[in-house]
Coordinates of C-alpha atoms in Angstrom, one line a residue:
X1 CA -100.7 -40.2 8.2
X2 CA -102.7 -37.3 10.1
X3 CA -101.3 -33.8 9.4
X4 CA -99.9 -33.2 12.9
X5 CA -98.9 -36.6 13.7
X6 CA -95.3 -36.9 14.7
X7 CA -93.5 -40.3 14.3
X8 CA -90.1 -40.8 15.6
X9 CA -87.5 -42.2 13.1
X10 CA -84.2 -43.7 14.1
X11 CA -81.3 -43.9 11.6
X12 CA -80.5 -47.5 11.8
X13 CA -76.6 -48.2 12.8
X14 CA -74.7 -50.2 10.5
X15 CA -71.3 -52.1 11.3
X16 CA -68.2 -49.8 11.3
X17 CA -67.0 -51.6 8.0
X18 CA -70.2 -51.0 6.4
X19 CA -70.0 -48.6 3.4
X20 CA -73.0 -46.5 2.6
X21 CA -74.4 -44.1 0.0
X22 CA -72.5 -40.8 0.8
X23 CA -76.0 -38.8 0.6
X24 CA -77.9 -37.6 3.8
X25 CA -75.2 -38.8 6.3
X26 CA -75.1 -37.1 9.8
X27 CA -72.5 -36.8 12.4
X28 CA -74.6 -36.3 15.8
X29 CA -73.3 -33.2 17.4
X30 CA -73.7 -34.5 20.8
X31 CA -72.1 -38.2 20.5
X32 CA -70.2 -38.1 17.1
X33 CA -72.3 -41.1 15.8
X34 CA -72.5 -41.3 12.2
X35 CA -75.8 -42.2 10.7
X36 CA -77.7 -42.1 7.4
X37 CA -80.9 -40.0 7.5
X38 CA -84.0 -41.8 6.3
X39 CA -86.4 -40.0 3.9
X40 CA -88.8 -37.7 6.1
X41 CA -92.3 -36.7 5.4
X42 CA -93.9 -33.5 6.8
X43 CA -94.3 -34.0 10.8
X44 CA -91.5 -36.7 11.0
X45 CA -88.1 -36.7 12.7
X46 CA -84.9 -38.5 12.7
X47 CA -83.1 -39.0 16.0
X48 CA -79.6 -40.3 16.7
X49 CA -79.9 -44.0 17.3
X50 CA -77.1 -43.7 20.0
X51 CA -78.0 -40.6 22.2
X52 CA -81.6 -39.8 21.1
X53 CA -80.6 -36.2 19.6
X54 CA -82.7 -34.8 17.1
X55 CA -80.8 -34.6 13.8
X56 CA -83.7 -33.6 11.5
X57 CA -87.1 -32.6 11.9
X58 CA -89.5 -32.1 9.0
X59 CA -92.3 -29.4 8.9
X60 CA -95.4 -28.8 6.8
X61 CA -94.8 -26.0 4.3
X62 CA -91.6 -24.8 6.4
X63 CA -91.0 -21.5 4.4
X64 CA -94.5 -20.3 4.5
X65 CA -94.9 -21.3 8.3
X66 CA -91.9 -19.6 9.3
X67 CA -92.5 -16.5 7.3
X68 CA -96.1 -16.0 8.7
X69 CA -94.9 -16.5 12.1
X70 CA -91.9 -14.1 11.9
X71 CA -94.0 -11.4 10.6
X72 CA -96.9 -11.9 13.1
X73 CA -94.2 -11.9 15.8
X74 CA -92.6 -8.5 14.5
X75 CA -96.1 -6.8 14.3
X76 CA -96.6 -8.0 17.9
X77 CA -93.3 -6.4 19.1
X78 CA -93.9 -3.3 17.3
X79 CA -97.3 -3.0 19.2
X80 CA -95.4 -3.8 22.6
X81 CA -92.9 -0.9 22.1
X82 CA -95.9 1.6 21.1
X83 CA -98.1 1.5 24.0
X84 CA -98.0 1.5 27.8
X85 CA -96.7 -1.7 29.4
X86 CA -98.0 -1.6 32.7
X87 CA -99.2 1.0 35.6
X88 CA -99.4 1.3 39.3
X89 CA -101.2 3.5 41.7
X90 CA -100.3 3.8 45.4
X91 CA -101.9 6.3 47.8
X92 CA -103.3 8.5 44.9
X93 CA -100.0 8.6 43.3
X94 CA -99.4 6.4 40.0
X95 CA -96.8 5.7 37.3
X96 CA -97.0 4.2 33.7
X97 CA -94.1 2.8 32.1
X98 CA -93.5 1.6 28.5
X99 CA -91.5 -1.6 27.8
X100 CA -88.1 0.1 26.9
X101 CA -88.4 1.7 30.1
X102 CA -87.4 -1.2 32.0
X103 CA -84.0 -0.8 30.4
X104 CA -83.6 2.8 30.1
X105 CA -84.4 3.2 33.8
X106 CA -81.4 1.0 34.5
X107 CA -78.9 3.5 33.0
X108 CA -80.3 6.4 35.2
X109 CA -79.3 4.2 38.3
X110 CA -75.7 3.8 36.7
X111 CA -76.2 0.1 35.6
X112 CA -75.7 0.3 32.1
X113 CA -74.4 -3.5 31.7
X114 CA -77.9 -4.7 33.2
X115 CA -79.5 -2.2 30.8
X116 CA -77.8 -3.5 27.7
X117 CA -78.4 -7.2 28.7
X118 CA -82.1 -6.5 28.9
X119 CA -82.5 -4.6 25.9
X120 CA -80.6 -7.2 23.8
X121 CA -82.3 -10.3 25.2
X122 CA -85.9 -8.9 24.8
X123 CA -86.0 -6.6 21.9
X124 CA -82.7 -6.2 19.7
X125 CA -81.9 -9.9 19.3
X126 CA -85.5 -11.2 18.9
X127 CA -85.9 -8.3 16.4
X128 CA -82.7 -9.2 14.2
X129 CA -83.7 -12.8 14.6
X130 CA -87.3 -12.3 12.9
X131 CA -85.9 -10.1 10.3
X132 CA -83.4 -12.7 9.4
X133 CA -85.8 -15.4 9.1
X134 CA -88.2 -12.9 6.9
X135 CA -85.2 -12.4 4.7
X136 CA -84.3 -16.0 4.3
X137 CA -87.6 -17.3 3.8
X138 CA -88.5 -14.7 1.1
X139 CA -85.7 -15.8 -0.8
X140 CA -86.4 -19.5 -0.4
X141 CA -90.0 -18.8 -1.5
X142 CA -89.0 -17.0 -4.7
X143 CA -86.3 -20.0 -5.3
X144 CA -83.6 -17.4 -5.5
X145 CA -81.7 -16.9 -2.0
X146 CA -81.3 -13.2 -1.2
X147 CA -77.8 -11.9 -0.6
X148 CA -76.0 -12.7 2.6
X149 CA -78.4 -15.7 3.4
X150 CA -75.8 -18.1 4.3
X151 CA -74.3 -15.9 6.8
X152 CA -77.7 -15.1 8.2
X153 CA -78.9 -18.5 8.3
X154 CA -75.7 -19.5 10.3
X155 CA -76.2 -16.6 12.9
X156 CA -79.7 -17.8 13.7
X157 CA -78.6 -20.8 15.6
X158 CA -76.1 -18.6 17.6
X159 CA -78.8 -15.9 18.6
X160 CA -81.4 -18.2 19.6
X161 CA -80.2 -19.2 23.3
X162 CA -80.1 -15.4 23.9
X163 CA -83.3 -14.5 23.1
X164 CA -85.5 -14.4 26.6
X165 CA -88.7 -12.9 25.8
X166 CA -90.5 -15.7 27.4
X167 CA -88.3 -15.3 30.8
X168 CA -89.3 -11.8 30.9
X169 CA -93.0 -12.4 30.6
X170 CA -92.5 -14.9 33.9
X171 CA -90.5 -12.0 35.5
X172 CA -93.1 -9.5 34.6
X173 CA -95.8 -11.7 36.2
X174 CA -93.6 -12.2 39.4
X175 CA -92.8 -8.4 39.9
X176 CA -96.6 -7.6 39.6
X177 CA -97.5 -10.3 42.0
X178 CA -95.0 -9.0 44.4
X179 CA -96.5 -5.4 44.4
X180 CA -100.3 -6.3 44.0
X181 CA -101.0 -6.4 47.5
X182 CA -99.4 -3.0 48.1
X183 CA -100.6 -1.0 45.0
X184 CA -103.1 -1.3 42.4
X185 CA -101.8 -2.7 38.9
X186 CA -102.9 -2.0 35.6
X187 CA -101.9 -4.1 32.4
X188 CA -101.6 -2.1 29.3
X189 CA -102.0 -3.1 25.6
X190 CA -98.0 -3.5 25.3
X191 CA -98.3 -6.4 28.1
X192 CA -100.8 -8.5 26.2
X193 CA -98.9 -7.6 22.9
X194 CA -95.7 -8.8 24.3
X195 CA -97.2 -11.8 25.7
X196 CA -98.4 -12.5 22.1
X197 CA -94.9 -11.7 20.7
X198 CA -93.1 -14.1 23.2
X199 CA -95.4 -16.9 22.2
X200 CA -95.0 -16.1 18.3
X201 CA -91.2 -16.0 18.7
X202 CA -91.1 -19.4 20.3
X203 CA -93.3 -20.9 17.5
X204 CA -91.0 -19.1 14.9
X205 CA -88.0 -20.8 16.5
X206 CA -89.7 -24.1 16.5
X207 CA -90.9 -23.9 12.9
X208 CA -87.4 -23.5 11.4
X209 CA -86.6 -26.7 9.3
X210 CA -82.8 -26.3 9.0
X211 CA -82.2 -29.5 7.2
X212 CA -84.7 -28.1 4.6
X213 CA -83.5 -24.6 4.8
X214 CA -79.6 -25.5 4.2
X215 CA -80.5 -27.9 1.5
X216 CA -82.5 -25.0 -0.4
X217 CA -79.9 -22.6 0.2
X218 CA -76.8 -24.6 -0.8
X219 CA -77.9 -28.0 -1.7
X220 CA -76.0 -31.0 -0.1
X221 CA -72.6 -32.1 -1.0
X222 CA -71.9 -35.6 -0.7
X223 CA -70.0 -37.1 2.7
X224 CA -66.3 -37.5 2.2
X225 CA -65.1 -40.8 0.3
X226 CA -65.1 -43.5 2.7
X227 CA -67.4 -42.2 5.4
X228 CA -68.7 -45.1 7.4
X229 CA -72.0 -45.1 9.4
X230 CA -72.6 -47.0 12.6
X231 CA -69.3 -45.6 14.4
X232 CA -67.9 -42.2 15.5
X233 CA -66.7 -39.6 13.2
X234 CA -63.6 -38.5 14.9
X235 CA -61.6 -41.8 14.3
X236 CA -62.4 -41.4 10.6
X237 CA -61.1 -37.7 10.4
X238 CA -64.7 -36.5 10.1
X239 CA -66.7 -33.7 11.9
X240 CA -70.4 -33.0 11.8
X241 CA -71.2 -29.2 11.2
X242 CA -73.4 -28.1 14.2
X243 CA -75.1 -25.5 12.2
X244 CA -76.2 -27.2 9.0
X245 CA -75.2 -30.8 9.8
X246 CA -73.0 -31.5 6.9
X247 CA -70.0 -34.0 7.4
X248 CA -66.6 -32.6 6.6
X249 CA -63.3 -33.9 6.2
X250 CA -60.9 -32.5 8.8
X251 CA -57.3 -31.4 8.4
X252 CA -54.6 -33.5 10.0
X253 CA -54.7 -30.8 12.9
X254 CA -58.3 -31.5 13.4
X255 CA -59.7 -28.2 12.0
X256 CA -61.8 -27.0 9.0
X257 CA -64.6 -24.8 7.8
X258 CA -67.6 -26.4 6.9
X259 CA -68.0 -26.6 3.2
X260 CA -71.5 -25.7 2.9
X261 CA -72.2 -22.9 5.7
X262 CA -68.6 -21.9 6.5
X263 CA -69.0 -22.7 10.3
X264 CA -65.6 -23.5 12.0
X265 CA -65.2 -26.9 12.9
X266 CA -63.1 -29.0 15.0
X267 CA -62.7 -32.7 16.0
X268 CA -63.5 -31.4 19.6
X269 CA -63.9 -28.0 20.8
X270 CA -60.3 -26.7 21.8
X271 CA -59.5 -26.8 25.4
X272 CA -63.2 -27.5 26.3
X273 CA -62.9 -28.7 29.8
X274 CA -60.5 -26.0 30.7
X275 CA -62.5 -22.9 29.3
X276 CA -65.6 -24.5 31.3
X277 CA -63.8 -24.8 34.2
X278 CA -62.5 -21.1 34.1
X279 CA -66.2 -19.8 33.2
X280 CA -67.6 -21.8 36.2
X281 CA -64.9 -20.5 38.5
X282 CA -65.9 -16.9 37.4
X283 CA -69.6 -17.6 37.8
X284 CA -68.8 -19.1 41.5
X285 CA -66.8 -15.8 42.3
X286 CA -69.6 -13.8 41.0
X287 CA -72.3 -15.7 42.9
X288 CA -71.0 -14.4 46.3
X289 CA -71.4 -10.9 45.7
X290 CA -75.0 -11.8 44.0
X291 CA -76.1 -13.3 47.3
X292 CA -74.4 -10.9 49.9
X293 CA -75.2 -7.6 48.4
X294 CA -78.7 -6.2 48.1
X295 CA -80.3 -6.9 44.7
X296 CA -82.8 -3.9 45.4
X297 CA -83.7 -1.5 48.0
X298 CA -87.4 -0.7 48.7
X299 CA -88.6 3.0 50.0
X300 CA -91.7 3.0 51.8
X301 CA -92.9 6.3 53.5
X302 CA -89.5 7.4 53.8
X303 CA -88.1 3.8 55.2
X304 CA -85.8 2.0 53.2
X305 CA -85.3 -1.6 53.1
X306 CA -82.6 -3.7 51.3
X307 CA -83.2 -6.9 50.1
X308 CA -81.0 -9.8 49.0
X309 CA -82.1 -12.6 46.9
X310 CA -82.7 -15.0 49.8
X311 CA -84.2 -12.4 51.8
X312 CA -86.6 -11.5 49.0
X313 CA -87.7 -15.2 49.0
X314 CA -88.1 -15.3 52.9
X315 CA -90.2 -12.2 52.8
X316 CA -92.5 -13.6 50.0
X317 CA -93.0 -16.7 51.9
X318 CA -94.0 -15.1 55.1
X319 CA -96.4 -12.9 53.3
X320 CA -98.1 -16.0 52.1
X321 CA -97.0 -15.5 48.4
X322 CA -95.3 -19.0 48.4
X323 CA -95.9 -19.7 44.8
X324 CA -93.8 -16.6 43.9
X325 CA -91.4 -17.4 46.4
X326 CA -90.9 -21.0 45.0
X327 CA -90.4 -19.6 41.5
X328 CA -87.8 -17.0 42.7
X329 CA -85.9 -19.5 44.8
X330 CA -85.9 -22.0 41.8
X331 CA -84.7 -19.7 39.3
X332 CA -82.3 -17.7 41.4
X333 CA -80.9 -20.3 43.9
X334 CA -81.6 -23.8 42.6
X335 CA -81.1 -23.3 39.0
X336 CA -77.5 -21.4 39.1
X337 CA -76.2 -23.7 41.9
X338 CA -77.6 -26.8 40.2
X339 CA -75.9 -25.7 36.9
X340 CA -72.6 -25.1 38.5
X341 CA -72.6 -28.4 40.1
X342 CA -73.7 -30.2 37.2
X343 CA -71.4 -28.8 34.9
X344 CA -68.5 -29.2 37.4
X345 CA -69.6 -32.9 37.9
X346 CA -69.4 -33.4 34.1
X347 CA -66.2 -31.8 33.7
X348 CA -64.7 -34.0 36.7
X349 CA -66.2 -37.4 35.5
X350 CA -65.5 -36.8 31.7
X351 CA -61.9 -37.9 31.8
X352 CA -62.2 -40.7 34.2
X353 CA -64.9 -43.0 32.4
X354 CA -67.0 -43.6 29.3
X355 CA -69.9 -45.3 31.1
X356 CA -73.5 -43.9 31.4
X357 CA -73.3 -41.6 28.2
X358 CA -77.0 -41.2 28.0
X359 CA -77.7 -40.1 31.5
X360 CA -74.8 -37.8 31.3
X361 CA -75.9 -36.4 28.0
X362 CA -79.6 -35.8 29.4
X363 CA -78.0 -33.9 32.4
X364 CA -76.0 -31.7 30.1
X365 CA -79.2 -31.0 27.9
X366 CA -81.1 -30.1 30.9
X367 CA -78.4 -27.7 32.3
X368 CA -78.3 -26.0 28.9
X369 CA -81.9 -25.5 28.8
X370 CA -82.5 -24.3 32.3
X371 CA -79.7 -21.7 32.5
X372 CA -81.5 -18.7 31.0
X373 CA -84.4 -19.0 33.2
X374 CA -82.1 -17.4 36.2
X375 CA -82.5 -14.2 34.4
X376 CA -86.0 -13.9 36.0
X377 CA -84.9 -12.1 39.0
X378 CA -82.9 -9.7 37.0
X379 CA -86.1 -8.8 34.9
X380 CA -88.1 -8.5 38.2
X381 CA -85.7 -5.7 39.5
X382 CA -85.6 -4.0 36.2
X383 CA -89.4 -3.9 36.0
X384 CA -90.1 -2.9 39.6
X385 CA -87.4 0.0 39.5
X386 CA -89.0 1.3 36.3
X387 CA -92.4 0.9 37.7
X388 CA -92.3 2.0 41.2
X389 CA -91.4 5.5 41.1
X390 CA -93.4 7.5 43.7
X391 CA -90.8 9.4 45.5
X392 CA -90.6 9.0 49.2
X393 CA -94.2 7.5 49.2
X394 CA -92.8 4.3 47.5
X395 CA -89.7 3.5 45.2
X396 CA -87.4 0.8 44.3
X397 CA -83.8 1.1 43.2
X398 CA -81.4 -1.7 42.0
X399 CA -78.6 -2.9 44.1
X400 CA -75.2 -4.0 43.3
X401 CA -76.1 -7.6 43.3
X402 CA -78.2 -7.0 40.1
X403 CA -75.3 -6.7 37.8
X404 CA -73.5 -9.7 39.8
X405 CA -76.2 -12.0 39.3
X406 CA -76.6 -11.1 35.6
X407 CA -73.0 -11.9 35.2
X408 CA -73.6 -15.4 36.7
X409 CA -76.4 -16.1 34.4
X410 CA -74.2 -15.1 31.3
X411 CA -71.0 -17.0 32.6
X412 CA -73.1 -20.2 33.3
X413 CA -74.6 -20.0 29.8
X414 CA -71.1 -19.5 28.4
X415 CA -69.7 -22.5 30.2
X416 CA -72.5 -24.9 29.0
X417 CA -71.7 -23.6 25.3
X418 CA -68.0 -24.5 25.7
X419 CA -68.6 -27.9 27.3
X420 CA -68.3 -30.2 24.3
X421 CA -70.9 -33.3 25.0
X422 CA -69.0 -35.4 22.5
X423 CA -66.3 -36.0 25.2
X424 CA -68.9 -37.8 27.4
X425 CA -69.1 -40.7 24.8
X426 CA -65.3 -40.6 24.0
X427 CA -63.1 -43.6 25.3
X428 CA -60.3 -42.4 27.5
X429 CA -57.8 -43.2 24.8
X430 CA -59.8 -41.0 22.3
X431 CA -59.9 -38.1 24.8
X432 CA -55.9 -38.4 25.3
X433 CA -55.7 -38.4 21.7
X434 CA -58.2 -35.4 21.1
X435 CA -56.6 -33.5 24.1
X436 CA -53.0 -34.0 22.4
X437 CA -54.4 -32.8 18.9
X438 CA -56.0 -29.8 20.6
X439 CA -52.6 -28.9 22.3
X440 CA -50.7 -29.1 19.3
X441 CA -53.3 -27.0 17.1

């Protein structure tokens, strides 16, 4: 097989009565189907035969690749925070900012929540993630896992959705295009270093072979006695760990900690629909001020003009910057509204029918993937506020809609995380039984 060829491998379903070897069994975290993983060579993957979710992906030299990429990304991040990020000049007056000023400037405008959100998503969490990868892979290469490796490995999957370096790059490009017609823009060494960092961070997250990593850290205990493939795990009193993949026997109350990684397990996430509804309601409430109040105010030659999200899109369209207007409209209007409606529809339809599971699962995956891209508008505001500082000649200040819109992004992401996609595949009877069990627990 060529080095970079990827072959889709589907674990073949068996009859519900069939017993299998208890080695290498997996319960899909999206549909709860129990399958036996086939032997995998580098460049191959095994997908759930029911919903297509990736159960395992095998990489070439996983430890060496992840270690090299993580070190490279960390070096690029160090360079990105050490040099000027971008500069502008307007009417003989200019300004130059560093990457960290996109967050610290927001504190000066009494927007600490937005500042913390920015510095966490583009700097702190990615740096902690990369250090965790380096720590893990160094231990695995020496064949002697370092202390706290299991806790670090478990935390990596939880940090992944909140790292938004790639979204920040899009926000930077949008903000620079917005002011390119009004001022002269210069890109510093930090800008290019951060672009390299975002790309290397993406490659690092994709290079992690979690199946191999957990086997190397803690081996693989056998699945519980009597585990059957070709059926779902919940009726057997089992649950697959969403972090390391190991199948575990649940307590009568439907709860347990994973034997291998320690992750807390449930037959179904407790009160999944109720929590999702609550978060969707909070996001809907916050979306109103996010669109009514200005997201930023532009002062040019002593004249101030407040701009809402929709107003900014309309202004960009009239200026002829329709590609940028389309990006902002998609990220700030279509994505959050579409995610609210999609999750609400899933919550409404799940208790009523068990048909079209694949279609609904694809819709859920899409809403989970696109949610973070709504942060583009928040990043645009942060960059412009830090960069455009020329007193009364030209300046930009953040509006109250910035924190409201940032809250919408966070709340919709949490709503997608609290929704349990396994409910999509449950029969109405199984849902009622699961609901009763969660109520009791």
